[in-house]
CSV table of C-alpha atoms in Angstrom, one decimal:
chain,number,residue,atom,x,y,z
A,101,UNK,CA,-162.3,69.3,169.8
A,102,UNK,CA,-161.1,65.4,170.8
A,103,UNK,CA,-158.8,65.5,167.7
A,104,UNK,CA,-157.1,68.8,169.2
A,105,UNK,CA,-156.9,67.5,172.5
A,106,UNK,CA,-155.4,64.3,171.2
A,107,UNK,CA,-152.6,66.2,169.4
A,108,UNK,CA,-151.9,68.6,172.3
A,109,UNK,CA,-151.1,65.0,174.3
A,110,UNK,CA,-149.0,63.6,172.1
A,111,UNK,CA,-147.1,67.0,172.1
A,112,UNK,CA,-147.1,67.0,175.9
A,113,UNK,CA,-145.9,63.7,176.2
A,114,UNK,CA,-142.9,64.8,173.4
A,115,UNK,CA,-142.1,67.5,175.7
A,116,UNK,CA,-141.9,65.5,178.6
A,117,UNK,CA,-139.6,62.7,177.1
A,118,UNK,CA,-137.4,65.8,176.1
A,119,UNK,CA,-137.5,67.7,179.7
A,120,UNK,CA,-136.4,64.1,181.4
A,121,UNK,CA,-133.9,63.3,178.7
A,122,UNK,CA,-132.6,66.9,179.4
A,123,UNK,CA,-132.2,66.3,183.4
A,124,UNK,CA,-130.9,63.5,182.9
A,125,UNK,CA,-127.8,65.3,180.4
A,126,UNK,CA,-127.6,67.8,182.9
A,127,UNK,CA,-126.6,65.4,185.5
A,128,UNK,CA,-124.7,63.0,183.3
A,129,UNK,CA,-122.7,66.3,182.6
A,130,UNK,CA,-122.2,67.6,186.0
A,131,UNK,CA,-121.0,64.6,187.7
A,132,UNK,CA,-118.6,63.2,185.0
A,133,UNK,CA,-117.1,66.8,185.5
A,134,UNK,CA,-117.1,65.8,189.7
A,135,UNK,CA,-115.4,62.0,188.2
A,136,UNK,CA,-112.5,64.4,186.5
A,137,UNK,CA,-111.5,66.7,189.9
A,138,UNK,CA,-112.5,63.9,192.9
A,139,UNK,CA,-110.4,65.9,195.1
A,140,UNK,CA,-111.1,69.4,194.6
A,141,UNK,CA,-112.7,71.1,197.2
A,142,UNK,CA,-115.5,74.0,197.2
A,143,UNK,CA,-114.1,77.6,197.0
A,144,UNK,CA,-117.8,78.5,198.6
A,145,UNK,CA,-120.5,76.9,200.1
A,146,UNK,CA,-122.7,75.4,198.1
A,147,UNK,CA,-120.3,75.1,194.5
A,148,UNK,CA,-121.1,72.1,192.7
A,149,UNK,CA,-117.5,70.1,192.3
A,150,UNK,CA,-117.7,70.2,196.6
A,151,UNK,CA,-117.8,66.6,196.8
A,152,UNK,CA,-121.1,66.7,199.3
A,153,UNK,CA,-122.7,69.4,197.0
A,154,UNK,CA,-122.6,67.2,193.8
A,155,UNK,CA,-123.8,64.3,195.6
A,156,UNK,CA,-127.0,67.0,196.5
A,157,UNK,CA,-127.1,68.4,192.9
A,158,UNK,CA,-127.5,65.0,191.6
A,159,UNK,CA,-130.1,63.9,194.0
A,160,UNK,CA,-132.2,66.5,193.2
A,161,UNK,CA,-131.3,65.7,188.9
A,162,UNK,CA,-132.9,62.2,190.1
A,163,UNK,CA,-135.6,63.8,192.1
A,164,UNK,CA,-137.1,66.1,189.2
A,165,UNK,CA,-136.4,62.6,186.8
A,166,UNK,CA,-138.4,60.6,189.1
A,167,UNK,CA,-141.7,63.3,188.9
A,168,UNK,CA,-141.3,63.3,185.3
A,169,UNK,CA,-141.4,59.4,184.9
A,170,UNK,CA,-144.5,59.6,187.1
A,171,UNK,CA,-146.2,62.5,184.8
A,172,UNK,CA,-145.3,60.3,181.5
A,173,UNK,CA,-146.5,56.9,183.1
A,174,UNK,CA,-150.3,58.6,183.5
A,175,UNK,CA,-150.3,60.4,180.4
A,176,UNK,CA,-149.4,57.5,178.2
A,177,UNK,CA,-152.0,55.4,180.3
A,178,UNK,CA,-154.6,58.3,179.3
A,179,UNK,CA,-153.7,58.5,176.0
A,180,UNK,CA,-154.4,54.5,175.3
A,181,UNK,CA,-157.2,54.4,177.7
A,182,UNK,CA,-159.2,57.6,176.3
A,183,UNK,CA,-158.1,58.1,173.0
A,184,UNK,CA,-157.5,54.5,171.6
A,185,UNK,CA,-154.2,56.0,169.5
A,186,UNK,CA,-154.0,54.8,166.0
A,187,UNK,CA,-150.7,52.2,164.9
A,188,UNK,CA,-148.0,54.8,164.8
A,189,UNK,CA,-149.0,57.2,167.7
A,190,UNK,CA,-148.9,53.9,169.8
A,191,UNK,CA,-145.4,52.9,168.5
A,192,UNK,CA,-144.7,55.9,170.5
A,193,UNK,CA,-146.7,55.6,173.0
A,194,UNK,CA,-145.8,52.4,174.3
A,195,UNK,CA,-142.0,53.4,173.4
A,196,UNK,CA,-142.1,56.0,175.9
A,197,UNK,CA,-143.5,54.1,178.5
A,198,UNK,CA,-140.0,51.7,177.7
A,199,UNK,CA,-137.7,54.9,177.4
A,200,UNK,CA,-138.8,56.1,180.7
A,201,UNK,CA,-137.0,53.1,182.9
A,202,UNK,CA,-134.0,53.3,181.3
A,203,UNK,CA,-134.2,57.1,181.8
A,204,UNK,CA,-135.1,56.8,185.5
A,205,UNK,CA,-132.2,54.4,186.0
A,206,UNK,CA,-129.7,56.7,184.6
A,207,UNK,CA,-130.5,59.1,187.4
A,208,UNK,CA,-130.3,56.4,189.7
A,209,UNK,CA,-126.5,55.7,188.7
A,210,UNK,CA,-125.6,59.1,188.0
A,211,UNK,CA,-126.4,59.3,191.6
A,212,UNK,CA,-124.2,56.4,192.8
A,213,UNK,CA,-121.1,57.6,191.0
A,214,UNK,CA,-121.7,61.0,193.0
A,215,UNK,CA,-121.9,59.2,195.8
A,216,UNK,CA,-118.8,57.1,195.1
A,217,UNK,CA,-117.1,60.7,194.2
A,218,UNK,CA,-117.1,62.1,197.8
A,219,UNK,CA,-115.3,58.5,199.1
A,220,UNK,CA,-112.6,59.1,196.2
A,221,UNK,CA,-111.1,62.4,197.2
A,222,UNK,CA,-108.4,60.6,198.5
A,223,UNK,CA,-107.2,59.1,195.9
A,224,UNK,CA,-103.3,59.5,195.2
A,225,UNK,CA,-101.7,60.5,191.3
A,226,UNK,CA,-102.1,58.4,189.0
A,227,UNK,CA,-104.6,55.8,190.5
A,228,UNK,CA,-107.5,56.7,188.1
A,229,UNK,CA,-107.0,54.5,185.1
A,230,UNK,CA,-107.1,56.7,181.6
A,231,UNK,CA,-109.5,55.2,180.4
A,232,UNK,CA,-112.0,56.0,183.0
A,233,UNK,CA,-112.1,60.0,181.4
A,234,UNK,CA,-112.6,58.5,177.8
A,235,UNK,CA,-115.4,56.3,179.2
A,236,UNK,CA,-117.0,59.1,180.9
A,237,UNK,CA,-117.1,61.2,177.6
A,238,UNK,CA,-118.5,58.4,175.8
A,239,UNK,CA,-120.9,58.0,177.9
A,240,UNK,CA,-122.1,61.9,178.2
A,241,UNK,CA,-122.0,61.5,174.7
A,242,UNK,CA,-124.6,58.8,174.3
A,243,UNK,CA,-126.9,60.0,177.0
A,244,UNK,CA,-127.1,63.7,175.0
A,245,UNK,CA,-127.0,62.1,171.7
A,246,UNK,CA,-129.5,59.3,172.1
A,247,UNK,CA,-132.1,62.3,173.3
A,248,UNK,CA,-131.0,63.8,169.7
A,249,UNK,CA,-132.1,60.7,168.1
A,250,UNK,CA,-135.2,61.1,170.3
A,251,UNK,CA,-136.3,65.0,169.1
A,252,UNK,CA,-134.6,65.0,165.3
A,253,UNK,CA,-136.7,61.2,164.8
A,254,UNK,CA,-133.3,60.0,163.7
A,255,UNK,CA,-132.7,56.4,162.9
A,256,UNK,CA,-129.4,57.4,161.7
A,257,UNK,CA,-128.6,58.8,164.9
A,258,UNK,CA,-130.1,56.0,166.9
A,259,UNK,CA,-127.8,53.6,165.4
A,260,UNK,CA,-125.2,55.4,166.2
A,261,UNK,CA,-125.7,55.4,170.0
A,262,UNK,CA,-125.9,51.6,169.5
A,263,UNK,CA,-122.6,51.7,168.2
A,264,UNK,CA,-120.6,54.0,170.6
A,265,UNK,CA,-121.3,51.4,172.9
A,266,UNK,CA,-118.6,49.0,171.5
A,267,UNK,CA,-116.0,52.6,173.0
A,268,UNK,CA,-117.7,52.1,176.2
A,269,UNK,CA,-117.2,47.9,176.3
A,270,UNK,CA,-113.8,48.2,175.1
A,271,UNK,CA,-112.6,50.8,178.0
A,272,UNK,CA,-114.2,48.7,181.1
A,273,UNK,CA,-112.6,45.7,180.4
A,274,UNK,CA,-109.3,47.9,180.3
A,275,UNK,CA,-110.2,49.4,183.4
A,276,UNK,CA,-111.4,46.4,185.0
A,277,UNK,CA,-107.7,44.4,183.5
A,278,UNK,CA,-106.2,47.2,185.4
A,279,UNK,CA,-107.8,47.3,188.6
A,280,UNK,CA,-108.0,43.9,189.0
A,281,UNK,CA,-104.5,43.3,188.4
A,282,UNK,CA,-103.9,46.4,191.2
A,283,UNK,CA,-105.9,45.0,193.8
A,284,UNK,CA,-103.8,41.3,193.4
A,285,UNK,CA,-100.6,42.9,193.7
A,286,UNK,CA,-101.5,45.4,196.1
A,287,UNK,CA,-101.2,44.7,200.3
A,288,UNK,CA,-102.6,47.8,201.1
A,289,UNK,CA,-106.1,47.8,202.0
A,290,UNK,CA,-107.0,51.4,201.9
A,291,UNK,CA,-105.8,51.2,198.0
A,292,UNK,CA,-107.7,47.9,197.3
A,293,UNK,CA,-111.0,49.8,198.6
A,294,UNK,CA,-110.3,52.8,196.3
A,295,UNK,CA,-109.5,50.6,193.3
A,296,UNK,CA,-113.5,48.7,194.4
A,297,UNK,CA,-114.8,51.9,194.2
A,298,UNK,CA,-113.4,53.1,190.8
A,299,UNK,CA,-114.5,49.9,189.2
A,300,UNK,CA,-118.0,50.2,190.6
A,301,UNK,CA,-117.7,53.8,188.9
A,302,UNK,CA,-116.7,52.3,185.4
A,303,UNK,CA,-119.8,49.6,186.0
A,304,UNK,CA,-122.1,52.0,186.6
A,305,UNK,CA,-120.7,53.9,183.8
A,306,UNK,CA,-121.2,50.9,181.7
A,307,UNK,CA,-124.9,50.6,182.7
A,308,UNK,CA,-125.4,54.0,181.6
A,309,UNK,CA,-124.3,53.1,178.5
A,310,UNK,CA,-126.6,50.3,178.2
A,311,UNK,CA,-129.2,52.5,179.3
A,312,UNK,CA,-128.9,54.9,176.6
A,313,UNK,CA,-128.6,52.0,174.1
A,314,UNK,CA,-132.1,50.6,175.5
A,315,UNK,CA,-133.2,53.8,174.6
A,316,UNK,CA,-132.2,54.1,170.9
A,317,UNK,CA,-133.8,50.9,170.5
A,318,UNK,CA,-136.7,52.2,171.5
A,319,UNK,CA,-136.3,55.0,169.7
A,320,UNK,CA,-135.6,52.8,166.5
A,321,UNK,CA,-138.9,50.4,167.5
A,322,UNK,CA,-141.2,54.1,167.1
A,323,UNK,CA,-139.6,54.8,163.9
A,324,UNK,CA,-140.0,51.3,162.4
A,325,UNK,CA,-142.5,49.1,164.5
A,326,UNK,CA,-139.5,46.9,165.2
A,327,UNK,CA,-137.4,46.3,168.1
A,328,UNK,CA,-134.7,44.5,168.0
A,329,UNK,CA,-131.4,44.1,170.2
A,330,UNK,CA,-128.5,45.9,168.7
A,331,UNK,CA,-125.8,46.6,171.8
């Protein structure tokens, strides 16, 4: 009877990691799509590329993220407390409870690009540097993949994620090279502000990216009983 409540944990906590890892896609996916259209406007109240109604969708993507930390921080603390896990059940124990910051804080920025969004649908042609779409794709890439790793129990895939990473370097120093570069030649204040906001975008971006390679490490640390630094 312990043994089978024991198991159904574990499998509870699984779930869990997978439903925040989920949200957390979900809102990765809606606001890069926001990032791409900055200045379209709502056909109807309430559509999710309206630049206040993504900021909302997102907040409540962090929201449902934030419970979920909250429900996997007490059942890992029950699980080690009650059921004194043996060496590979608390690899993954104690990985989740280090997967689940680096989850939360992706909500976090996925929120402040929104929010940086609704100041950008002013932006003129041709001010969004190229890269910033390719950055955004990686980066959806590695949140949804590194949650792959996570379910299939990948280490190939984890070390993957730690990889993509270098795509995701590589394009914000071109976008910061560029942006820097606009706001020294530029004397127009309203344009400086808007090339401040699209570089916070790309660092927060970045971060993600970090993020999601914090995660794979984790993910490789439950697979291996090692942790080591690989982005």
């Amino acid at each position: 009877m312990v043994r089978n409540q024991y198991n159904e944990q574990l499998a509870e906590l699984k779930s869990l990691l997978t439903e925040m890892g989920n949200l957390n896609s979900q809102a990765i996916e809606q606001v890069v799509a926001a990032l791409k259209s900055p200045a379209r406007s709502p056909k109807k109240e309430g559509e999710l590329y309206g630049s206040v109604s993504v900021v909302r969708a997102i907040k409540r993507y962090e929201n449902a993220v934030d419970e979920k930390e909250s429900e996997i921080e007490r059942l890992c603390l029950k699980l080690i407390i009650r059921q004194q896990p043996v060496a590979s059940d608390l690899l993954f124990i104690t990985s989740a409870m280090k997967m689940i910051t680096d989850m939360e804080r992706i909500a976090d920025q996925a929120v402040d690009i929104s929010e940086l969004v609704v100041k950008m649908s002013g932006l003129k042609e041709g001010e969004i540097p190229e890269e910033m779409s390719a950055m955004a794709d990686a980066v959806q890439k590695m949140v949804v993949g590194v949650m792959q790793a996570f379910t299939e129990r990948s280490e190939q895939k984890a070390r993957e994620i730690c990889r993509a990473d270098d795509v995701v370097d590589e394009c914000f120093i071109k976008i910061k090279t560029k942006l820097t570069s606009v706001m020294h030649r530029s004397g127009d204040e309203g344009g400086n502000e808007r090339a401040l906001d699209l570089l916070m975008v790309a660092k927060y971006l970045e971060r993600i990216g970090d993020h999601a390679v914090n995660i794979a490490e984790w993910v490789l640390f439950s697979l291996t009983g090692e942790h080591k630094k690989l982005g």
